XYZ file of C-alpha atoms in Angstrom:
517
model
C -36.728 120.190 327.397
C -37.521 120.259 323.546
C -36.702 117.938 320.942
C -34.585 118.458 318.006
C -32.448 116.279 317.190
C -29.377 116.610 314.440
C -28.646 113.615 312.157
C -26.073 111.799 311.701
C -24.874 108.854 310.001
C -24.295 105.468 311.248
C -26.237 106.391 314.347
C -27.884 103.408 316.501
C -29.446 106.399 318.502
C -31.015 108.009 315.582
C -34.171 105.365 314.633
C -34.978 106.441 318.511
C -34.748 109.848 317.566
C -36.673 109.770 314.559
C -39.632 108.147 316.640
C -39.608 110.721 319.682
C -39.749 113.129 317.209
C -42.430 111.961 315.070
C -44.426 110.982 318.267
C -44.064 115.143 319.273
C -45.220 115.536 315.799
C -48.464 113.465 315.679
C -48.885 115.050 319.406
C -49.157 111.558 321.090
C -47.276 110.189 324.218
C -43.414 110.496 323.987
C -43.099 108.878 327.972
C -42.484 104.928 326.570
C -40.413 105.934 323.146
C -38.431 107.831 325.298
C -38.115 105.366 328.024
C -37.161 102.466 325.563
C -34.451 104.788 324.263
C -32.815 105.042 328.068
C -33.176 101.349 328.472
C -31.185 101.072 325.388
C -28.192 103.450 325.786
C -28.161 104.405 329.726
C -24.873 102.272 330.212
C -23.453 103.117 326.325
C -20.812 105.094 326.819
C -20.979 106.369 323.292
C -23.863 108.436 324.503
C -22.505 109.413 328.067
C -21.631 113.089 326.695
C -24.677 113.309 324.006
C -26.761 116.665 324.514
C -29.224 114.712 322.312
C -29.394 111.505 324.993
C -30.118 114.331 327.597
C -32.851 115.753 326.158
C -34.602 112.444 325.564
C -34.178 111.740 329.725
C -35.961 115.423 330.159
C -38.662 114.341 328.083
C -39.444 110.938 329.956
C -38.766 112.859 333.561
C -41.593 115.769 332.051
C -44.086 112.460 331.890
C -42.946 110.800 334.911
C -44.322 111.472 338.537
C -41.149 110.622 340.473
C -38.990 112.838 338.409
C -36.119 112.568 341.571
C -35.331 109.197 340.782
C -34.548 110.084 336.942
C -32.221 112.658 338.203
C -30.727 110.320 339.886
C -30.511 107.564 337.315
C -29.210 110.425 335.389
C -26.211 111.139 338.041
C -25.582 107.366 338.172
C -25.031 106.626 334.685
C -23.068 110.014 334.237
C -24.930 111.240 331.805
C -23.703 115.006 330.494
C -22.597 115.464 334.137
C -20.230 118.569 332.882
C -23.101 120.118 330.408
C -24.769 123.020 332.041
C -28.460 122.158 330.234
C -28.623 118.995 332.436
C -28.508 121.413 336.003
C -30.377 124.229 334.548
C -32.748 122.050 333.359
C -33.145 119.964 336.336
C -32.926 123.262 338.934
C -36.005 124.337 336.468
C -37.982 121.475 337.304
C -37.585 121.968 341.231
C -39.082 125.546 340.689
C -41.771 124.752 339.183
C -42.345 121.793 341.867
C -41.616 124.788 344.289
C -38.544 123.120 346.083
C -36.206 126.107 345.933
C -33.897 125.009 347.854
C -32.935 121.742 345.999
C -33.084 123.882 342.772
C -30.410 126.311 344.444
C -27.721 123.366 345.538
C -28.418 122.161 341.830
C -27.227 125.229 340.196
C -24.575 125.102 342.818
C -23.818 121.381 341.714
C -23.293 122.262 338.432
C -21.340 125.674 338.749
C -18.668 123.355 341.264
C -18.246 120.721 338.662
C -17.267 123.340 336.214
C -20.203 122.618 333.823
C -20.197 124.410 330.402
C -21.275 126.813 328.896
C -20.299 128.082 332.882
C -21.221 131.723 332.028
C -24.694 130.637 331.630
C -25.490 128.705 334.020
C -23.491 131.277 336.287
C -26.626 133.846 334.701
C -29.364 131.469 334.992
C -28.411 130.977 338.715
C -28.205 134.370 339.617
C -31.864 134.779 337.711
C -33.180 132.243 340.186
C -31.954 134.076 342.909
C -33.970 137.254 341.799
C -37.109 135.017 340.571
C -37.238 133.465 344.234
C -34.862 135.565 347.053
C -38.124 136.323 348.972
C -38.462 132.520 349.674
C -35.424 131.291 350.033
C -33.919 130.385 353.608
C -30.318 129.134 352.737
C -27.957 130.927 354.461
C -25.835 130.698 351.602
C -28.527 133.004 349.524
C -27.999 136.393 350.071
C -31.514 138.534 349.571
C -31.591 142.304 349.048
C -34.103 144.043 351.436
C -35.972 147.285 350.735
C -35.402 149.693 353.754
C -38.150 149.894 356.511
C -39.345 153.505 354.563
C -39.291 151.917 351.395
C -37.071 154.205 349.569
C -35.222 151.586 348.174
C -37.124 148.844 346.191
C -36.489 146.119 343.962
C -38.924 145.957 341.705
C -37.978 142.918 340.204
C -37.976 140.827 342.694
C -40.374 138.040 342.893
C -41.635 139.010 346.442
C -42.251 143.013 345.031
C -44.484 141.534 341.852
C -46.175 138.648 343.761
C -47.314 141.112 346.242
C -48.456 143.644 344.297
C -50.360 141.383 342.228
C -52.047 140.003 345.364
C -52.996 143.499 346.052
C -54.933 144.596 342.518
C -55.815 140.605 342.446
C -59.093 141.578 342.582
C -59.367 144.336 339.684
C -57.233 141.763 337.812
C -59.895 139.043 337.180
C -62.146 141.833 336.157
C -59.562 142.690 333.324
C -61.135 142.178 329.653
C -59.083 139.172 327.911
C -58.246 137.803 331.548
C -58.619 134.010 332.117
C -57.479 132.185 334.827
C -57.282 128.521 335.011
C -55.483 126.657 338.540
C -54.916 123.567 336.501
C -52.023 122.761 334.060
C -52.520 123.667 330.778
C -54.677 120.546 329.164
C -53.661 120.363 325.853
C -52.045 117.437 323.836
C -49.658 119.183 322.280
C -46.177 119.687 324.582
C -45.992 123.633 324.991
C -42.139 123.873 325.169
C -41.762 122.071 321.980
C -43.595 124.305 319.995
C -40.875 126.975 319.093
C -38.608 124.387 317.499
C -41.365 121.528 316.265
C -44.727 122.946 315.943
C -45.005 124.640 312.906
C -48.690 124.066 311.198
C -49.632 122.262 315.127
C -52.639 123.439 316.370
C -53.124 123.840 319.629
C -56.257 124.826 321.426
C -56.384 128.226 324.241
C -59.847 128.828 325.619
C -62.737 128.048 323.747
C -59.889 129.118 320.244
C -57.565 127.450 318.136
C -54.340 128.086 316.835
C -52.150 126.706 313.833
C -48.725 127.636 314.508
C -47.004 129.366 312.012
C -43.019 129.689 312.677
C -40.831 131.334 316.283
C -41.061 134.647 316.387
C -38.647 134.948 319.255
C -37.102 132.958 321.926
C -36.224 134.256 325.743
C -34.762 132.177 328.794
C -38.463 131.466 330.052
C -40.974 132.696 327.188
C -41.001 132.064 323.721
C -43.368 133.781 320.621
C -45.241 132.479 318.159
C -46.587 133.231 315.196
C -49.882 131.605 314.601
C -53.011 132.336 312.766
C -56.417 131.941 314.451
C -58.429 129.162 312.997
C -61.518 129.021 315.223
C -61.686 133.465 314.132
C -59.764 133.576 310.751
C -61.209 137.000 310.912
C -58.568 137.769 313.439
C -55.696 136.892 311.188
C -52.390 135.932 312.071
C -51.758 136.731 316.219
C -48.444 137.072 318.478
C -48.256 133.931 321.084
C -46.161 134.328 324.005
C -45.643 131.500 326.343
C -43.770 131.473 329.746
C -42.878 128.830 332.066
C -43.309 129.458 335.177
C -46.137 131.739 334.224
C -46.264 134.806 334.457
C -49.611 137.245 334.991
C -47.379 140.908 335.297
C -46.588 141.763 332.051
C -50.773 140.961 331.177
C -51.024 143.640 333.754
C -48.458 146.230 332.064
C -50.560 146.508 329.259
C -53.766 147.251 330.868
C -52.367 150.120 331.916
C -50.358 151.291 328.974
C -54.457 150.918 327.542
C -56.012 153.163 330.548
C -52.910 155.595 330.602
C -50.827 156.120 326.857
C -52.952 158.538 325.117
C -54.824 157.294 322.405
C -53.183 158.622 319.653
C -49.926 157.723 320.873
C -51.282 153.699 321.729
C -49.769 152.044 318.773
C -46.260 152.570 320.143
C -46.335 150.378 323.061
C -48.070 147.451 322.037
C -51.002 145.725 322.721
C -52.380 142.337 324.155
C -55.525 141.007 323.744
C -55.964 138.243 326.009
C -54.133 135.968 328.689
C -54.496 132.593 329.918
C -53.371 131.806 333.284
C -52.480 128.039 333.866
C -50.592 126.516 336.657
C -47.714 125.755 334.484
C -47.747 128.528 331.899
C -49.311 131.763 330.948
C -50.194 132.680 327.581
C -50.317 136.008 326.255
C -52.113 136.801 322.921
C -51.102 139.958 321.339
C -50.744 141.374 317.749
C -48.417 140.175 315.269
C -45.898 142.566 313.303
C -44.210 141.251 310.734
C -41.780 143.684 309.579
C -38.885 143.413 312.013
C -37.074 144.452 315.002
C -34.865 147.381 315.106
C -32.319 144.994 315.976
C -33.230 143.308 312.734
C -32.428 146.413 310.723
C -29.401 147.045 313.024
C -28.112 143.275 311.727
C -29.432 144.155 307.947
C -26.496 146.861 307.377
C -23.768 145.330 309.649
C -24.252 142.395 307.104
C -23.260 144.449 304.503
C -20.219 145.624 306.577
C -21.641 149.171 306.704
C -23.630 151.191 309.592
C -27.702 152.875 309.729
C -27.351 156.456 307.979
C -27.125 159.339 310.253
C -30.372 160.700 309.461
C -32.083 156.761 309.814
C -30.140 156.852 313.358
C -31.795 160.710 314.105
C -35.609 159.368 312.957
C -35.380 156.298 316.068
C -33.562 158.481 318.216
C -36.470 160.846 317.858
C -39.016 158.066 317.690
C -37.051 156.765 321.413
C -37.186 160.081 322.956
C -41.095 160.927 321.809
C -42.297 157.646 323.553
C -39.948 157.994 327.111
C -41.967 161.188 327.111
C -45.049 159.871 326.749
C -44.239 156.732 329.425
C -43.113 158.162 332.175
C -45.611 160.946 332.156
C -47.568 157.954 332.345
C -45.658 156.821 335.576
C -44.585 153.909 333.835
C -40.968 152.980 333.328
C -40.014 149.960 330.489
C -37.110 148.490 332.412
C -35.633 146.604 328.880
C -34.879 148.950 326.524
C -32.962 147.091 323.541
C -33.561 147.045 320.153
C -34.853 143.673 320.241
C -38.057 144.734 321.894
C -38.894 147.650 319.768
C -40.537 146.584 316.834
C -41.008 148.355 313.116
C -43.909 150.244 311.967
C -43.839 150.692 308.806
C -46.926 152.721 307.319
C -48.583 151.211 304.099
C -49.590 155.038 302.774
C -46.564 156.770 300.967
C -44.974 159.002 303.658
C -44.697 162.831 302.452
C -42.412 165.081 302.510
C -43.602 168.217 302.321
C -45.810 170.176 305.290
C -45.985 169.243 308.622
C -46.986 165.624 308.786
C -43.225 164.637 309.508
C -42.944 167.331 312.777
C -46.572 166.983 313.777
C -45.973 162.835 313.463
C -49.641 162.879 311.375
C -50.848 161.038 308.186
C -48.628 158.508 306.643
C -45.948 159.525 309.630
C -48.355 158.095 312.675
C -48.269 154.835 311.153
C -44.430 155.138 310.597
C -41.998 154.282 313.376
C -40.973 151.731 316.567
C -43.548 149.763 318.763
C -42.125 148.976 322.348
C -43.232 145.398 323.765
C -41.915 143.170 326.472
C -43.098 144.548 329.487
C -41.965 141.827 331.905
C -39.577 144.167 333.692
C -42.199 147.146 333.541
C -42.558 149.335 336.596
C -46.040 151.208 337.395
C -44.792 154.144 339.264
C -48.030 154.827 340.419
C -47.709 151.238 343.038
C -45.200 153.258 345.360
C -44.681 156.107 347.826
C -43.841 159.167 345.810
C -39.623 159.652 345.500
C -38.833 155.438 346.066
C -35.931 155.007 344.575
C -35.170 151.751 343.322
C -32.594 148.742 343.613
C -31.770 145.872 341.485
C -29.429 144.696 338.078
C -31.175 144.206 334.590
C -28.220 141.912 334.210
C -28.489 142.812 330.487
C -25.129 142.898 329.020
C -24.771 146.587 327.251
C -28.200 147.889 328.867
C -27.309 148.378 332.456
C -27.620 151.901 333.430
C -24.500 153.887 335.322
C -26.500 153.347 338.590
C -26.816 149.625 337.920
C -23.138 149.339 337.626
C -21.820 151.602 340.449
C -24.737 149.573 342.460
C -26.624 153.035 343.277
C -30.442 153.813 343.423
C -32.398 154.391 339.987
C -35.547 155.418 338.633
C -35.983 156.786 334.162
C -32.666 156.209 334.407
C -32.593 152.718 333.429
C -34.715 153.589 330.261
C -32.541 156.937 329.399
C -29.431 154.134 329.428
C -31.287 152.121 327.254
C -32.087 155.113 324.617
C -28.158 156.124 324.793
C -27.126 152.389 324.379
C -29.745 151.993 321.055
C -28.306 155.199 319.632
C -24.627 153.978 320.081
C -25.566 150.672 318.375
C -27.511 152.247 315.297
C -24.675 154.648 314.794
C -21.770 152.198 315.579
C -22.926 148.863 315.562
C -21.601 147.892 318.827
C -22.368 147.822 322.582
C -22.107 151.202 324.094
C -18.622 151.448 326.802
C -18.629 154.612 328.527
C -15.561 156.737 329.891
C -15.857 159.218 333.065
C -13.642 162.085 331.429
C -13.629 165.653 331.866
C -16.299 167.986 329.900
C -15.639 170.943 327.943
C -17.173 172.898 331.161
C -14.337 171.599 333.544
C -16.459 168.652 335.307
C -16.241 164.849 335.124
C -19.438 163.474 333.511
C -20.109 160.080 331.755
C -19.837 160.091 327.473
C -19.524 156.707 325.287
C -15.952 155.710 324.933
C -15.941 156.061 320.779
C -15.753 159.038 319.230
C -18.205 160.607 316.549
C -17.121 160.785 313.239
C -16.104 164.060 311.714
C -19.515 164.483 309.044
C -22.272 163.897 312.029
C -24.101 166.553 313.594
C -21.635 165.969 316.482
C -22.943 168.349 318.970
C -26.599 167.055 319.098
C -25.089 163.582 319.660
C -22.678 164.885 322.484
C -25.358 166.958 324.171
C -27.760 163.719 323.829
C -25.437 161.427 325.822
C -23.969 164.131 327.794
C -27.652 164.741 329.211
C -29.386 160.791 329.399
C -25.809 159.844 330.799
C -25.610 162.568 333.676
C -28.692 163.296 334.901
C -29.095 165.477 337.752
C -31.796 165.269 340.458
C -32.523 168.385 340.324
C -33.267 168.916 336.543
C -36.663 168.431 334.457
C -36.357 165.425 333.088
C -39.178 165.474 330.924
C -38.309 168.741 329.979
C -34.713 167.671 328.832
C -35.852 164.836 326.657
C -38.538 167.559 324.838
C -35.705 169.643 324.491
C -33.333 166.902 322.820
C -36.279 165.545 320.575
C -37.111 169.014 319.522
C -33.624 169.570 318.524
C -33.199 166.714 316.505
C -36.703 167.546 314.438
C -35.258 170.461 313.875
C -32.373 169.646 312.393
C -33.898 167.170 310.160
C -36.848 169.537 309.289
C -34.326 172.632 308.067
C -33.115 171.099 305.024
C -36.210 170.000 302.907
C -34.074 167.038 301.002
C -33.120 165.213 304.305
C -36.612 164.277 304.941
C -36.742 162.711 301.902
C -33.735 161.042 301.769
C -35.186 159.351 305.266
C -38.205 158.776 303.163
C -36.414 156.843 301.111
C -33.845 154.938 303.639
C -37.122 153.799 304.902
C -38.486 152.360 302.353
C -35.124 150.928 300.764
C -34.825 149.094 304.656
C -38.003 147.644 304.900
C -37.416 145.723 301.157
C -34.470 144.661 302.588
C -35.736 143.253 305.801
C -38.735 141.675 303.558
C -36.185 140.326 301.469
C -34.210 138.628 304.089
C -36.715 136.855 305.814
């Protein structure tokens, strides 16, 4: 539970405040500030309903052994009983103490009592299930089952990873930047704090140290950081991600985007140069970009109450489509397409214009483009019978595929979803909503429920969607997305002023970003 605490005046709680906070700060023990704050204000009802009150009981139970019995001090006193943080907080402690069961009836507590936000704790409940259905034995849990030939899998269950990382365990360990520790991560400083009080910390990972630098992102169970390496200043400033309960698959991901993404193509799908395994977290070290999602950019025009130029929205589209190629010819499927996880690459050489370096994606243009990371949900084909189909919900609101939602079987169609849904944001700056309406060749089939405007290259936008929406088994599906990329360069590449108008959108987008941050 992290500490931040907002001020206000007149505040007997607040001198408390002040000195948990300043105690995260200097890195030293919180347990007895804390503790004297509860002793203080457990029976004030002025502080019955205070999120901040709550989060200084999470931070004595994180420090204390019998952790049940402040739960329970907590129920007695009433404190935030209808605040969702205090059971998805509590239901996250049981998990990582491994009693599943208890954390289940928790979530269950909370969701009876009505707790709010209810929609989230609803979510984080139902992300439980999925982390932990494989060991679960209340009847009241309902697991999904592959079939006895395995044609249906869930990939993301915790059962499917667990076991296929018990499987390679042993190449694993043999993986450069792998370190495993089974012991809780030793440092001072308190891990979960970091993303809201840590800036200039340093904390120590292996035998290197870190000053942290500002959040670079924030998930339900990872967080990144920016920090700079001071044991290697020669390494510069690094990407930290940290997960609780930790979490050794997506370390795995990238060793094989590094043995199977071509070399040439490697600097679209990130990279990670080491990962430390504790009991209690892992922690992946990776390169830092500092230029931006494409949700960033997304955000940057709807700010100015305007939408991405068409020929911006063609470039990613193209990027998008050039990298599913070269993934799932690597029997490797992403699983989270979203703007959030594709970062910018924005080349430091002036792009040109003329030639072939825009088609052929050489010079300046290699440098130039999107860099896919997050590969928590990624799926190495190459683990299963040939043909399994597979089961299971993203639960990603505007990035779950058709299948997902009519509950069928899926494969690249979760990442061709994901490609229409970024396209539909860039060009309308909302979620995608599809409609199942008649085509112009007298069958139903699956297109976005708003319409193109009148001045876009309508057709290559209908046949894009029309295609990624409706796939057929029976069709080449790397051959369709060649097709649709080509088609798109094309375009672009006919009239010699386009590509340097995106020249210039490019540029005029990545001031802005710099501006804005």
């Amino acid at each position: 539970m992290v500490a931040e605490f907002p001020l206000t005046n007149q505040d007997p709680l607040l001198p408390f405040l002040h000195s948990i906070a300043k105690a995260i700060s200097d890195g030293s023990d919180v347990s007895q500030v804390a503790l004297n704050c509860i002793h203080k204000f457990k029976g004030d009802t002025r502080y019955r309903n205070d999120a901040r009150f709550l989060k200084v009981w999470f931070l004595y139970m994180d420090s204390c052994s019998d952790y049940q019995a402040v739960f329970k001090e907590i129920m007695r006193f009433k404190i935030c009983l209808f605040n969702s943080s205090l059971y998805e907080s509590y239901a996250l402690t049981l998990e990582m103490k491994e009693k599943l069961i208890d954390a289940f009836m928790v979530y269950h507590l909370g969701i009876s009592r009505k707790a709010q936000p209810l929609a989230r704790l609803k979510k984080a409940q139902v992300l439980f299930l999925e982390r932990c259905s494989d060991r679960l034995t209340s009847a009241s849990v309902k697991k999904m089952e592959p079939k006895e030939n395995n044609e249906f899998v869930n990939p993301w269950l915790v059962s499917t990873t667990k076991s296929l990382l018990e499987k390679m365990n042993a190449d694993i360990i043999k993986y450069d930047g792998y370190f495993q520790i089974n012991k809780p991560y030793p440092g001072k400083v308190i891990l979960s704090s970091l993303h809201k009080s840590g800036r200039n910390k340093e904390i120590e990972i292996g035998r290197n140290k870190y000053q942290i630098k500002g959040c670079a992102g924030q998930g339900g169970f990872a967080q990144v950081l920016k920090a700079h390496s001071t044991s290697n200043p020669e390494d510069g400033v690094v990407a930290l991600k940290i997960q609780k309960p930790p979490f050794p698959w997506e370390f795995y991901m990238y060793r094989q985007l590094d043995c199977r993404i071509p070399q040439a193509e490697r600097m679209s799908f990130g990279f990670a140069h080491e990962m430390h395994l504790f009991a209690d977290y892992s922690i992946i070290i990776s390169e830092y970009f500092g230029d931006g999602t494409l949700q960033d950019a997304i955000n940057l025009y709807l700010c100015k109450n305007t939408f991405m130029d068409e020929v911006l929205c063609m470039y990613y589209t193209i990027e998008l489509l050039h990298m599913l190629e070269i993934l799932h010819d690597a029997d490797i499927i992403h699983g989270d397409l979203k703007p959030d996880n594709l970062l910018l690459r924005n080349s430091r050489d002036d792009l040109t214009v003329g030639g072939d370096a825009f088609l052929d994606r050489t010079g300046s243009w290699n440098a130039q483009g999107l860099c896919l990371i997050d590969w928590g949900r990624g799926i190495d084909l190459s683990l299963f019978p040939p043909e399994t189909k597979f089961i299971g919900d993203s639960r990603t609101s505007g990035f779950r595929c058709i299948e997902m939602q009519e509950k069928k079987a899926w494969t690249f169609e979760v990442d061709a979803y994901g490609l229409c849904a970024i396209a539909h944001t860039m060009l309308h700056g909302k979620y995608m909503e599809i409609d199942h309406r008649i085509s112009p060749n007298d069958f139903y089939e699956y297109q976005p429920k708003l319409a193109f405007k009148r001045y876009w290259k309508g057709e290559l936008w209908k046949e894009l969607f029309s295609k990624l929406l409706n796939m057929k088994p029976s069709e080449d599906y790397k051959k369709t997305l060649q097709t649709l990329r080509k088609k798109f360069q094309d375009y672009l590449c006919t009239d010699p002023t386009l590509v340097g108008k995106l020249k210039q959108l490019l540029l005029n987008q990545k001031a802005s970003i710099i501006c804005s941050t």
